[in-house]
């Protein structure tokens, strides 16, 4: 194997800023920050999500970010800071690296949704509306 997951995580960690749950909880609802949940829809249904987060499945991320893609989502063209999160922080770290490489101001939530939840920060239900 040329490169394993741990090296990919280490490389991403060296290039992406990770933010703490407490810092992000203090900025919930801020106009210049978009929380992006990249977990599988089943995870969202089972555990909920950070209030007002935008759901972007990890498998579609590159297509949703790129304005040239037929799947582009305007939410990713708003010029905001995008804070990606998953269950534990691994997938979101890799996702934030991809988003950063594609030109977004991207961060990763350290500890992911699990850390957010265990720290006692608010959890909302899956939002069914499209953005």
XYZ file of C-alpha atoms in Angstrom, residues 6-52:
47
model
C -3.156 7.167 9.201
C -0.752 8.984 6.903
C -3.712 10.543 5.098
C -5.051 11.763 8.447
C -1.628 13.042 9.514
C -1.197 14.897 6.209
C -4.661 16.447 6.498
C -4.069 17.375 10.145
C -0.892 19.220 9.143
C -2.831 21.340 6.625
C -6.319 21.792 8.085
C -7.279 23.819 11.122
C -9.297 21.786 13.602
C -11.655 23.586 15.958
C -12.949 22.597 19.370
C -16.605 21.902 20.104
C -16.759 24.588 22.815
C -15.504 27.224 20.382
C -18.039 26.209 17.746
C -20.900 26.039 20.260
C -20.186 29.680 21.078
C -20.569 30.503 17.360
C -23.772 28.564 16.637
C -25.970 30.629 14.386
C -23.124 32.878 13.224
C -23.801 34.166 9.717
C -20.247 33.553 8.502
C -19.953 29.883 9.582
C -21.637 26.827 8.071
C -21.508 23.566 10.011
C -21.385 20.702 7.492
C -22.422 17.222 8.614
C -20.911 14.604 6.302
C -22.224 11.525 8.102
C -24.370 8.879 6.495
C -28.116 9.639 6.581
C -28.667 6.663 8.906
C -26.294 8.237 11.437
C -28.262 11.487 11.306
C -31.590 9.718 11.767
C -30.236 7.691 14.677
C -28.303 10.421 16.519
C -29.518 13.804 15.302
C -27.224 16.595 14.228
C -25.869 19.960 15.296
C -28.684 22.509 15.056
C -28.783 24.355 11.703
